[in-house]
mmCIF file of C-alpha atoms and ligand atoms in Angstrom:
data_model
loop_
_atom_site.group_PDB
_atom_site.id
_atom_site.type_symbol
_atom_site.label_atom_id
_atom_site.label_comp_id
_atom_site.label_asym_id
_atom_site.label_seq_id
_atom_site.Cartn_x
_atom_site.Cartn_y
_atom_site.Cartn_z
ATOM 1 C CA MET A 813 130.493 81.082 111.565
ATOM 2 C CA SER A 814 129.336 85.048 111.242
ATOM 3 C CA ALA A 815 131.357 87.270 109.263
ATOM 4 C CA VAL A 816 133.498 89.652 111.035
ATOM 5 C CA THR A 817 132.293 92.991 110.993
ATOM 6 C CA ASP A 818 134.821 95.943 109.891
ATOM 7 C CA ASP A 819 133.476 97.863 112.393
ATOM 8 C CA CYS A 820 132.840 96.145 115.392
ATOM 9 C CA LEU A 821 135.349 96.990 118.223
ATOM 10 C CA PHE A 822 135.657 93.581 119.956
ATOM 11 C CA CYS A 823 136.547 92.183 116.851
ATOM 12 C CA LYS A 824 139.169 94.876 116.209
ATOM 13 C CA ILE A 825 140.343 93.800 119.355
ATOM 14 C CA VAL A 826 140.117 89.236 118.600
ATOM 15 C CA ALA A 827 141.991 91.006 115.424
ATOM 16 C CA GLY A 828 144.314 92.559 117.653
ATOM 17 C CA GLU A 829 143.732 96.085 115.978
ATOM 18 C CA ILE A 830 142.516 97.774 119.456
ATOM 19 C CA PRO A 831 145.456 96.520 122.254
ATOM 20 C CA ALA A 832 143.602 95.201 125.176
ATOM 21 C CA THR A 833 144.497 93.693 128.747
ATOM 22 C CA VAL A 834 144.468 90.439 127.686
ATOM 23 C CA VAL A 835 144.247 88.082 131.025
ATOM 24 C CA MET A 836 142.842 84.636 128.821
ATOM 25 C CA SER A 837 142.961 83.228 124.831
ATOM 26 C CA THR A 838 141.506 80.105 124.128
ATOM 27 C CA ASP A 839 141.062 79.008 120.205
ATOM 28 C CA THR A 840 138.012 80.076 119.892
ATOM 29 C CA THR A 841 137.559 82.969 122.777
ATOM 30 C CA LEU A 842 139.609 85.266 124.655
ATOM 31 C CA ALA A 843 139.196 87.570 127.928
ATOM 32 C CA PHE A 844 140.442 91.365 128.421
ATOM 33 C CA ARG A 845 139.957 93.215 131.062
ATOM 34 C CA ASP A 846 137.404 96.331 130.824
ATOM 35 C CA ILE A 847 137.998 99.614 129.802
ATOM 36 C CA ASN A 848 135.746 100.690 132.409
ATOM 37 C CA PRO A 849 135.521 98.805 135.106
ATOM 38 C CA GLN A 850 132.468 98.089 137.454
ATOM 39 C CA ALA A 851 133.998 96.067 140.576
ATOM 40 C CA PRO A 852 137.660 95.166 141.219
ATOM 41 C CA THR A 853 138.260 91.749 138.599
ATOM 42 C CA HIS A 854 135.799 93.276 135.966
ATOM 43 C CA VAL A 855 137.091 90.806 132.870
ATOM 44 C CA VAL A 856 135.009 90.680 129.236
ATOM 45 C CA VAL A 857 134.933 87.643 127.542
ATOM 46 C CA VAL A 858 133.724 87.740 123.829
ATOM 47 C CA PRO A 859 133.499 84.137 121.322
ATOM 48 C CA ARG A 860 136.426 85.476 118.814
ATOM 49 C CA ALA A 861 133.422 84.728 116.138
ATOM 50 C CA HIS A 862 130.828 87.445 115.485
ATOM 51 C CA TYR A 863 127.525 87.140 116.838
ATOM 52 C CA PRO A 864 125.069 90.400 118.279
ATOM 53 C CA ASP A 865 124.076 88.563 120.896
ATOM 54 C CA ALA A 866 123.706 86.107 123.829
ATOM 55 C CA ALA A 867 120.294 84.899 122.626
ATOM 56 C CA ALA A 868 122.156 84.791 119.136
ATOM 57 C CA LEU A 869 125.181 83.306 119.468
ATOM 58 C CA ALA A 870 122.956 79.975 121.503
ATOM 59 C CA ALA A 871 120.881 79.744 118.396
ATOM 60 C CA ALA A 872 123.589 79.427 115.829
ATOM 61 C CA ASP A 873 126.342 77.597 117.619
ATOM 62 C CA PRO A 874 125.315 76.093 121.092
ATOM 63 C CA VAL A 875 129.176 74.457 121.832
ATOM 64 C CA LEU A 876 130.490 77.855 121.126
ATOM 65 C CA ALA A 877 127.961 79.284 123.800
ATOM 66 C CA ALA A 878 129.605 76.727 126.052
ATOM 67 C CA GLU A 879 133.027 76.966 125.174
ATOM 68 C CA LEU A 880 132.156 80.715 126.260
ATOM 69 C CA LEU A 881 130.906 80.233 129.849
ATOM 70 C CA ARG A 882 134.106 78.146 130.598
ATOM 71 C CA THR A 883 136.310 80.515 130.229
ATOM 72 C CA SER A 884 133.941 82.774 131.264
ATOM 73 C CA ALA A 885 134.739 80.063 135.054
ATOM 74 C CA ALA A 886 137.870 79.822 134.023
ATOM 75 C CA VAL A 887 138.988 83.776 134.770
ATOM 76 C CA ALA A 888 137.495 83.782 137.586
ATOM 77 C CA GLU A 889 138.930 80.742 139.155
ATOM 78 C CA ALA A 890 142.116 82.092 138.028
ATOM 79 C CA GLU A 891 140.632 86.407 138.840
ATOM 80 C CA GLY A 892 140.789 84.367 142.596
ATOM 81 C CA ILE A 893 136.575 84.982 143.528
ATOM 82 C CA VAL A 894 135.739 82.471 143.146
ATOM 83 C CA GLU A 895 134.817 82.277 146.650
ATOM 84 C CA SER A 896 133.836 85.723 147.613
ATOM 85 C CA GLY A 897 131.469 84.955 144.009
ATOM 86 C CA TYR A 898 130.998 86.585 141.137
ATOM 87 C CA ARG A 899 128.454 87.542 138.622
ATOM 88 C CA LEU A 900 128.436 86.757 134.793
ATOM 89 C CA VAL A 901 126.287 89.512 132.943
ATOM 90 C CA PHE A 902 125.297 89.630 129.567
ATOM 91 C CA ASN A 903 123.127 92.356 128.288
ATOM 92 C CA THR A 904 121.041 92.121 125.344
ATOM 93 C CA GLY A 905 119.846 94.979 123.849
ATOM 94 C CA ARG A 906 120.779 98.393 124.976
ATOM 95 C CA GLY A 907 117.384 98.647 127.170
ATOM 96 C CA ALA A 908 119.469 96.811 129.257
ATOM 97 C CA GLY A 909 122.627 98.625 128.323
ATOM 98 C CA GLN A 910 124.441 96.173 125.488
ATOM 99 C CA SER A 911 126.696 98.734 123.787
ATOM 100 C CA VAL A 912 128.838 96.872 122.134
ATOM 101 C CA PHE A 913 126.950 94.504 119.133
ATOM 102 C CA HIS A 914 129.419 91.290 119.664
ATOM 103 C CA VAL A 915 128.203 88.749 122.702
ATOM 104 C CA HIS A 916 130.269 88.482 125.725
ATOM 105 C CA CYS A 917 130.431 88.253 129.563
ATOM 106 C CA HIS A 918 130.685 90.670 131.720
ATOM 107 C CA VAL A 919 133.038 88.418 134.836
ATOM 108 C CA ILE A 920 131.924 91.491 137.559
ATOM 109 C CA GLY A 921 133.665 90.207 141.173
ATOM 110 C CA GLY A 922 135.915 91.300 143.990
ATOM 111 C CA ARG A 923 133.264 93.287 145.860
ATOM 112 C CA PRO A 924 129.928 92.088 146.663
ATOM 113 C CA ILE A 925 127.261 92.350 144.361
ATOM 114 C CA THR A 926 124.058 93.372 145.164
ATOM 115 C CA TRP A 927 120.849 92.401 143.690
ATOM 116 C CA PRO A 928 118.558 93.723 142.450
ATOM 117 C CA PRO A 929 120.935 94.769 139.538
ATOM 118 C CA GLY A 930 120.030 99.069 139.008
HETATM 119 P P1 5GP B 1678 127.895 96.054 127.317
HETATM 120 O O1 5GP B 1678 128.273 97.779 127.538
HETATM 121 O O2 5GP B 1678 127.311 96.664 125.967
HETATM 122 O O3 5GP B 1678 127.503 95.913 127.347
HETATM 123 O O4 5GP B 1678 129.741 96.295 127.892
HETATM 124 C C1 5GP B 1678 130.782 97.300 126.633
HETATM 125 C C2 5GP B 1678 131.675 96.372 127.741
HETATM 126 O O5 5GP B 1678 132.643 97.232 126.839
HETATM 127 C C3 5GP B 1678 131.609 98.063 128.684
HETATM 128 O O6 5GP B 1678 131.673 97.444 129.658
HETATM 129 C C4 5GP B 1678 132.818 99.650 128.286
HETATM 130 O O7 5GP B 1678 133.404 99.557 128.978
HETATM 131 C C5 5GP B 1678 133.851 98.296 127.630
HETATM 132 N N1 5GP B 1678 134.270 99.097 126.442
HETATM 133 C C6 5GP B 1678 133.860 99.598 125.978
HETATM 134 N N2 5GP B 1678 135.221 99.555 124.998
HETATM 135 C C7 5GP B 1678 136.164 99.626 125.075
HETATM 136 C C8 5GP B 1678 137.327 99.484 124.455
HETATM 137 O O8 5GP B 1678 138.152 100.009 123.711
HETATM 138 N N3 5GP B 1678 138.518 98.490 125.219
HETATM 139 C C9 5GP B 1678 138.402 97.709 126.349
HETATM 140 N N4 5GP B 1678 139.042 96.142 127.101
HETATM 141 N N5 5GP B 1678 136.783 97.150 126.807
HETATM 142 C C10 5GP B 1678 135.810 98.538 126.562
HETATM 143 ZN ZN1 ZN B 1679 132.679 91.422 116.133
#
């Protein structure tokens, strides 16, 4: 497991130091509503352990990476957006819009999701 970083927003949410609307919790992952939702369903799913992005997580702990995807899929089911379709997004790097450097999977749905992304 990577070291928890003191100044990481999502580590603080995992630790309960910053409040969030949690929708699912497992031993290794946590899912909570995005504070600035881009769709009717917009949930952020994080591993409890700190990794900066999806590539670092997959390289260091592929089992945890799979658990992150499994929780993301379970959130989509719980939100009732499987039939209508949803998008899983890992913004990776500032140029792609990553602003929090604790890996997180955006679960976005509840409206038509267009392609290509912006
Ligand atoms: P990124 O831009 O790194 O892909 O995604 C970070 C996400 O975290 C953004 O969608 C942003 O709205 C969300 N976010 C930022 N600060 C907070 C917060 O304090 N609480 C919650 N629930 N979401 C946050
Ligand atoms: Zn963190």
